[in-house]
mmCIF file of C-alpha atoms in Angstrom:
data_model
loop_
_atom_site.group_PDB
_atom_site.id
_atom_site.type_symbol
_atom_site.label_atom_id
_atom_site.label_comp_id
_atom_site.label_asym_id
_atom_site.label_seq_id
_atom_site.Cartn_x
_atom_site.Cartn_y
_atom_site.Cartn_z
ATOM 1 C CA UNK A 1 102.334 122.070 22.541
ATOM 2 C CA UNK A 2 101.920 119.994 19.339
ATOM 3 C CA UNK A 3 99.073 118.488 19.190
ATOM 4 C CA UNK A 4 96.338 115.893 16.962
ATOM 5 C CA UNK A 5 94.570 112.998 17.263
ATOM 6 C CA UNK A 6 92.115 110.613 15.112
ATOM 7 C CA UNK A 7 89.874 107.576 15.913
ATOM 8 C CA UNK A 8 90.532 104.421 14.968
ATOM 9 C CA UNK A 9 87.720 101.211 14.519
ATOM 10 C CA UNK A 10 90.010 98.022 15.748
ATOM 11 C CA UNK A 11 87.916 94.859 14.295
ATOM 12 C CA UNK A 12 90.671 92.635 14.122
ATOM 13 C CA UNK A 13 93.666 92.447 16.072
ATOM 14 C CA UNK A 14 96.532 90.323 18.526
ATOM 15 C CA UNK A 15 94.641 91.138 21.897
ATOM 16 C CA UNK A 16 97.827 91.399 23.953
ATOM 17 C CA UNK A 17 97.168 94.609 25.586
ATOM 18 C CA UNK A 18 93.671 95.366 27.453
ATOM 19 C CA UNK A 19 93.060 98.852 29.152
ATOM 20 C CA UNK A 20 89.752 99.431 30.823
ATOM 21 C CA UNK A 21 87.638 101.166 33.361
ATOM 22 C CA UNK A 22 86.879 105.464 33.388
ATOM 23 C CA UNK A 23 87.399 108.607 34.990
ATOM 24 C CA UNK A 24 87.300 106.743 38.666
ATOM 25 C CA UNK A 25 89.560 104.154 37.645
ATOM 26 C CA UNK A 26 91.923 102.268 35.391
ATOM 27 C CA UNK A 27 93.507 98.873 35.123
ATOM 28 C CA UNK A 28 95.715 97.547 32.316
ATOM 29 C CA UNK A 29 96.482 93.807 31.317
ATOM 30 C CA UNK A 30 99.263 92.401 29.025
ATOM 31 C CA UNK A 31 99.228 89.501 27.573
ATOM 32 C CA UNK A 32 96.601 88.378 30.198
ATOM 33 C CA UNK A 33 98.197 89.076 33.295
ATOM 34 C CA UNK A 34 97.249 92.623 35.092
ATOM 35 C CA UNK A 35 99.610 95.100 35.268
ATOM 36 C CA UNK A 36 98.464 97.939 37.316
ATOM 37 C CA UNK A 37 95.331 99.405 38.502
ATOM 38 C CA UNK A 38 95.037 103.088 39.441
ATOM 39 C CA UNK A 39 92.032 104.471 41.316
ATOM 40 C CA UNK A 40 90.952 107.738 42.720
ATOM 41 C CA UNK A 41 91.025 107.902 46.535
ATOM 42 C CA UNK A 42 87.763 110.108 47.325
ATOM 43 C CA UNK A 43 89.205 111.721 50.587
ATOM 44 C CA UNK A 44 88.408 114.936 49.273
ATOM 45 C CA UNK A 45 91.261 115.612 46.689
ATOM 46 C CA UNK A 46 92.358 114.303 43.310
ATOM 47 C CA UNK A 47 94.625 111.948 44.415
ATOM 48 C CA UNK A 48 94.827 109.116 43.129
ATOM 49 C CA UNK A 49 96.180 105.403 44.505
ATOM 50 C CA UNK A 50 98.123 102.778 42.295
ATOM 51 C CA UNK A 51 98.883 99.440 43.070
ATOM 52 C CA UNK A 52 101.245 97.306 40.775
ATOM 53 C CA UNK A 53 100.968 93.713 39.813
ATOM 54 C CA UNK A 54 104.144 93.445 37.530
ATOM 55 C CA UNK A 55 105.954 94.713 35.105
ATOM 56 C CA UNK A 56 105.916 95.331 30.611
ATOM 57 C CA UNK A 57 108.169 94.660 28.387
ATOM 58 C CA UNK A 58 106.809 94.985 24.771
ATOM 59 C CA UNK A 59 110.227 95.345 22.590
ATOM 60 C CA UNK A 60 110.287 92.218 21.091
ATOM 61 C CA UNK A 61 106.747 93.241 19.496
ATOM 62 C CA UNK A 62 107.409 96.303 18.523
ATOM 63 C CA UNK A 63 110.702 95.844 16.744
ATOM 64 C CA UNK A 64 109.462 96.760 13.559
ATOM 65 C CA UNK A 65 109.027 100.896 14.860
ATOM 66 C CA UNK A 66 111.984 101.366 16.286
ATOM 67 C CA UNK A 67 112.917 102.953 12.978
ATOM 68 C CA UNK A 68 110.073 105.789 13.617
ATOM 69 C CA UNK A 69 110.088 105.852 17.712
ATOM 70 C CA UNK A 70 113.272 107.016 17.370
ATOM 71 C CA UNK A 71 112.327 110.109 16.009
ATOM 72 C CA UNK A 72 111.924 109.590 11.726
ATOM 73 C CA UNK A 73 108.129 111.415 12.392
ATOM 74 C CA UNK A 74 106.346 112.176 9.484
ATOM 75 C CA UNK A 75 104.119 115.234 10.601
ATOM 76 C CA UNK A 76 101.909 115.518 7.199
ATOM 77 C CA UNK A 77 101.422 110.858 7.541
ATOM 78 C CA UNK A 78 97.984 109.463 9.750
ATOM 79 C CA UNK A 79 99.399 108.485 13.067
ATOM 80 C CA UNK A 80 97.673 105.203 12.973
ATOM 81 C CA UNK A 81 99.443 104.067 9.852
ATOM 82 C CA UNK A 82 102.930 105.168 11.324
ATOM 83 C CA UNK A 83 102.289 103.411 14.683
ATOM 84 C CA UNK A 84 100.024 100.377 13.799
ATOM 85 C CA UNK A 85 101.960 97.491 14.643
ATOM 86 C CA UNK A 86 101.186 98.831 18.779
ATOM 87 C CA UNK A 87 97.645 99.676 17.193
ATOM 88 C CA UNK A 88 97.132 96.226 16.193
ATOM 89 C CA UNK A 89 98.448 95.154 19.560
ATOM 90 C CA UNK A 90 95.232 96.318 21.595
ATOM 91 C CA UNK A 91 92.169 94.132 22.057
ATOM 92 C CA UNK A 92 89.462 95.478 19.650
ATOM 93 C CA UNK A 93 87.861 98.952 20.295
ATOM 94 C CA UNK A 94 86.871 101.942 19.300
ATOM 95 C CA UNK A 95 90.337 104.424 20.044
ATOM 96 C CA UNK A 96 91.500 107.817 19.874
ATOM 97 C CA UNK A 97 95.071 108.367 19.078
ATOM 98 C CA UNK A 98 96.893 111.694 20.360
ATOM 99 C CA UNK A 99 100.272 112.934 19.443
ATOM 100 C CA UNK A 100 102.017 115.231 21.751
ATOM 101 C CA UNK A 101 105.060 116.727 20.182
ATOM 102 C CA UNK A 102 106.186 118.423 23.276
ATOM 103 C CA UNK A 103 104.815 117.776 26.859
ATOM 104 C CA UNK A 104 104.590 120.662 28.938
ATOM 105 C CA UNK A 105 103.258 119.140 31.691
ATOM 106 C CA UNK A 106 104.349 115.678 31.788
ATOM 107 C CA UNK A 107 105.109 113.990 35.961
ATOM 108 C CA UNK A 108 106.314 110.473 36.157
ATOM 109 C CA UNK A 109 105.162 107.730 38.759
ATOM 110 C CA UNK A 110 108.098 105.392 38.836
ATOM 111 C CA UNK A 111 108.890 102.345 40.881
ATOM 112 C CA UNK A 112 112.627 100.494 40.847
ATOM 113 C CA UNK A 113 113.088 96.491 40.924
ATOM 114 C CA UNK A 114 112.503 96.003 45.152
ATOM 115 C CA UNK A 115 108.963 97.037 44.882
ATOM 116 C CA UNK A 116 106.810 94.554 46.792
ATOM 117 C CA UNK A 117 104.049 94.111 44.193
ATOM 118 C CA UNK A 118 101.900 91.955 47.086
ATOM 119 C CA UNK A 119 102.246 95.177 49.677
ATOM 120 C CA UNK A 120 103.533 98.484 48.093
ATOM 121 C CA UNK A 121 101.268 101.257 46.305
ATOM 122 C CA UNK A 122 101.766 104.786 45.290
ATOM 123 C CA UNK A 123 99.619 107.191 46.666
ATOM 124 C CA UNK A 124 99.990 110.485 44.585
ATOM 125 C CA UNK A 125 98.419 113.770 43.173
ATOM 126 C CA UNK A 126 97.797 113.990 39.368
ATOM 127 C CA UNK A 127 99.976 117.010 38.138
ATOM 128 C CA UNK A 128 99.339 117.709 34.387
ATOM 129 C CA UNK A 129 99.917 114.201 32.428
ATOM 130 C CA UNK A 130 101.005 111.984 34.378
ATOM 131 C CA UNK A 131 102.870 109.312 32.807
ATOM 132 C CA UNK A 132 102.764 105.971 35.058
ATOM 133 C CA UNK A 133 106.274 103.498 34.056
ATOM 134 C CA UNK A 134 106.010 99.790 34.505
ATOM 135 C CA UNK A 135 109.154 99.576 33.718
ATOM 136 C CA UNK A 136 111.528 99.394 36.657
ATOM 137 C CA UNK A 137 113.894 102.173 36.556
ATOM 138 C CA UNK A 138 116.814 100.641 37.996
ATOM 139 C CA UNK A 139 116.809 97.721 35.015
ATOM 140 C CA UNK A 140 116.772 99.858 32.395
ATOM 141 C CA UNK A 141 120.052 99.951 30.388
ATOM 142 C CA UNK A 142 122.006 103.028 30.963
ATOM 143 C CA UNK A 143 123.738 102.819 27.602
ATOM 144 C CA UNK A 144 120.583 102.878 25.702
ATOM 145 C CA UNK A 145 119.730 105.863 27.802
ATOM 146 C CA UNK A 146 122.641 107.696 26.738
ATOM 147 C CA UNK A 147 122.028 106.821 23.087
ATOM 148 C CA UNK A 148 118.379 108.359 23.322
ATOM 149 C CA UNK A 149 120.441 111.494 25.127
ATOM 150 C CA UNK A 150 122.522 111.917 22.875
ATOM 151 C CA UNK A 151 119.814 112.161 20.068
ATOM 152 C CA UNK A 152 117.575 114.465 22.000
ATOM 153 C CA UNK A 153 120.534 116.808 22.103
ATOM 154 C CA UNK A 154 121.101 116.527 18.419
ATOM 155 C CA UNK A 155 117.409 117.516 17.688
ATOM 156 C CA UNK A 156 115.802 114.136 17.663
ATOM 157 C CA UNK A 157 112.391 113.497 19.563
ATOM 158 C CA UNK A 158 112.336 109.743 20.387
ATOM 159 C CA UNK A 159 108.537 108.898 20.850
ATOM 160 C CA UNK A 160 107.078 106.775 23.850
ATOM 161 C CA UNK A 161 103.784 105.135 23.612
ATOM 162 C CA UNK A 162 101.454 105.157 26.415
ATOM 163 C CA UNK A 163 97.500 103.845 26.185
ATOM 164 C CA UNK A 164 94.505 105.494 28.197
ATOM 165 C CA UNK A 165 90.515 105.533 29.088
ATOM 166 C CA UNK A 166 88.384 108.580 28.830
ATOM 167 C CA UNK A 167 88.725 111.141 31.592
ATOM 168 C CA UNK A 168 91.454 108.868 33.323
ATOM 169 C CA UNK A 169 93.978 110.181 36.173
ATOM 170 C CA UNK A 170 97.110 109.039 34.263
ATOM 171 C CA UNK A 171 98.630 107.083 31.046
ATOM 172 C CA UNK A 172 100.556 103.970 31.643
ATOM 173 C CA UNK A 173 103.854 103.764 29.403
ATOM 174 C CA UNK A 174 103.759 100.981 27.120
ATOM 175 C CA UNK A 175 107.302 101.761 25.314
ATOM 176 C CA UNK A 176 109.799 104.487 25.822
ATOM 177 C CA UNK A 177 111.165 104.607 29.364
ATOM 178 C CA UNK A 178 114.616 104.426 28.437
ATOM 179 C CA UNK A 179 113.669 107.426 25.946
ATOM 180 C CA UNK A 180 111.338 109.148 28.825
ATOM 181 C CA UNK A 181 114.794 108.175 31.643
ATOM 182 C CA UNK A 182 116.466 110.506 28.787
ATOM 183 C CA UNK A 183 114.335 113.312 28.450
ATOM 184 C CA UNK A 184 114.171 113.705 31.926
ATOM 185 C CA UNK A 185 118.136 113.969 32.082
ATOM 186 C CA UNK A 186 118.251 116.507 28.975
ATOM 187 C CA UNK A 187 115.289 118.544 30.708
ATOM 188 C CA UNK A 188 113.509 118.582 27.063
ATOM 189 C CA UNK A 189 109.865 117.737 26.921
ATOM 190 C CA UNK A 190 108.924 114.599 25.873
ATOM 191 C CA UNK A 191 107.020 113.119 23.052
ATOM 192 C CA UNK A 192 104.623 110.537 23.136
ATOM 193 C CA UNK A 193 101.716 108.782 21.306
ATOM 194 C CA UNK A 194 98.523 108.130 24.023
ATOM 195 C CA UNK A 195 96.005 105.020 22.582
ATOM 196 C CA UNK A 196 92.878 105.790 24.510
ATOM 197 C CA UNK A 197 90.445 102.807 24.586
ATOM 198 C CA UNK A 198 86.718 104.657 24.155
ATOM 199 C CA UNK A 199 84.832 102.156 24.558
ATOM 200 C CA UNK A 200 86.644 100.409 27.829
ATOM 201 C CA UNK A 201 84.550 97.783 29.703
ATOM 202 C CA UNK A 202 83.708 99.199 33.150
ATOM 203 C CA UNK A 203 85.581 97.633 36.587
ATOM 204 C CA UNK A 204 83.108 96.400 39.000
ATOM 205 C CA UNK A 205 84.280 96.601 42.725
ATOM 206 C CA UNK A 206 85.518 93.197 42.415
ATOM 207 C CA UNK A 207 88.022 94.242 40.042
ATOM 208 C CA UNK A 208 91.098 94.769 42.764
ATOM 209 C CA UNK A 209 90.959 91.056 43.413
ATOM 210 C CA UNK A 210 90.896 89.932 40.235
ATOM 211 C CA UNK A 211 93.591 91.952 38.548
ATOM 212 C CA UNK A 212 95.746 92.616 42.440
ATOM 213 C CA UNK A 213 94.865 90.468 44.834
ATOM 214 C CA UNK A 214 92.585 90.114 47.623
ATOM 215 C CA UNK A 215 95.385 90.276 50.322
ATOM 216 C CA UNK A 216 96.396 93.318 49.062
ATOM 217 C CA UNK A 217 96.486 96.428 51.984
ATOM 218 C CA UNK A 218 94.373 98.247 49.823
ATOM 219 C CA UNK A 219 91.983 95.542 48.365
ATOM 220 C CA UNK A 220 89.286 96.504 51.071
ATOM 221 C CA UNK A 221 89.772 100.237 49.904
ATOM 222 C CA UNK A 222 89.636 100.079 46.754
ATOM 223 C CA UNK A 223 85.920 97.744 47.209
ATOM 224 C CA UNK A 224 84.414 100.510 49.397
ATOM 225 C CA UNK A 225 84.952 103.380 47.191
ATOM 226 C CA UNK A 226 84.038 101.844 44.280
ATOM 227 C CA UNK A 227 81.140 100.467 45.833
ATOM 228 C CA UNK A 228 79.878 104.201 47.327
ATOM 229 C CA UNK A 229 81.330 106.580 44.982
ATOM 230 C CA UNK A 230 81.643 104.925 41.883
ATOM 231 C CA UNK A 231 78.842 101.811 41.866
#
């Protein structure tokens, strides 16, 4: 698998796209409303729990690279300066920027447009890198799958973009599920860009209701764990 990364110093940026917490957990916000959070379940396995909020949609920003996310890659150019405009996107940090050319491992936690974000949650084992969508599957457009298809056949590899915290569980997809939808189909390993925030701000056991909701089935869950195992 193709592989590099570099770090990147953010001083100055939009702040539309917050990802925090650490190996035990890991919540993202866009645009200031939370997104998903995604904790470990401490029953004596890795699995891992995720409970939605809503959903992304980040074309409109990042308009300008859909010129090089759909596969112009220059292999020998800094990844930052080829993908900056979703860079610039983050809050300020301190981030490490990985390319995988070709996924080997990749599992996908997906969710379609009935999913109850005031009830539901996935309850799942981590297998390799495991790509969470908040994107529902069932809106995305089937023509623009097709497209991406179509180029993956030809020899393309469309690039998703997916952000990260140290020694987390999974990476939540920012941009590229019609792209990932497409891979899938042409059973062809994806490629993807991961932003992984180093320096992201610890959750505190109140975290659940803040970003979920307290009503949530898995509010009180989520507090005691945190609380014993990760406090």
């Amino acid at each position: 698998m193709g592989e590099h990364a570099e770090i990147v110093d953010l001083t100055a940026s939009r702040s539309l796209i917050d990802v925090r917490g650490g190996g035990f957990d890991l919540a993202l916000v866009v645009g200031g409303q939370p997104i998903a959070l995604n904790w470990s379940d401490c029953e004596g396995s890795v699995a891992q729990y995720l409970a939605r909020a809503g959903r992304t949609d980040c074309e409109s920003e990042l308009r300008s690279l859909r010129h090089t996310l759909a596969g112009h890659w220059l292999p020998e150019a800094p990844i930052s300066s080829q993908i900056y405009p979703f860079i610039e996107l983050m809050v300020p940090g301190r981030y490490e920027i990985r390319y995988v050319e070709s996924c080997s491992d990749c599992s996908y936690i997906e969710f379609d447009s009935s999913w109850d974000f005031d009830a539901k949650y996935d309850h799942y084992y981590p297998v390799g890198s495991t790509l969470v969508l908040t994107q529902a599957t069932d809106s995305l457009s089937q023509s623009q799958v097709t497209h991406y298809l179509e180029r993956i056949r030809s020899g393309y590899r469309p690039i998703a973009l997916t952000v990260a915290v140290p020694g987390g569980w999974c990476d939540f997809v920012l941009d590229g599920h019609h792209k990932l939808q497409a891979y899938k189909m042409a059973r062809v390993r994806p490629t993807f860009v991961s932003v992984c925030r180093l320096d992201s701000p610890y959750l505190n056991a109140e975290s659940f209701d803040k970003w979920i909701g307290a009503n949530h089935p898995l509010a009180s869950h989520y507090r005691k764990v945190k609380t014993k195992y990760d406090a």
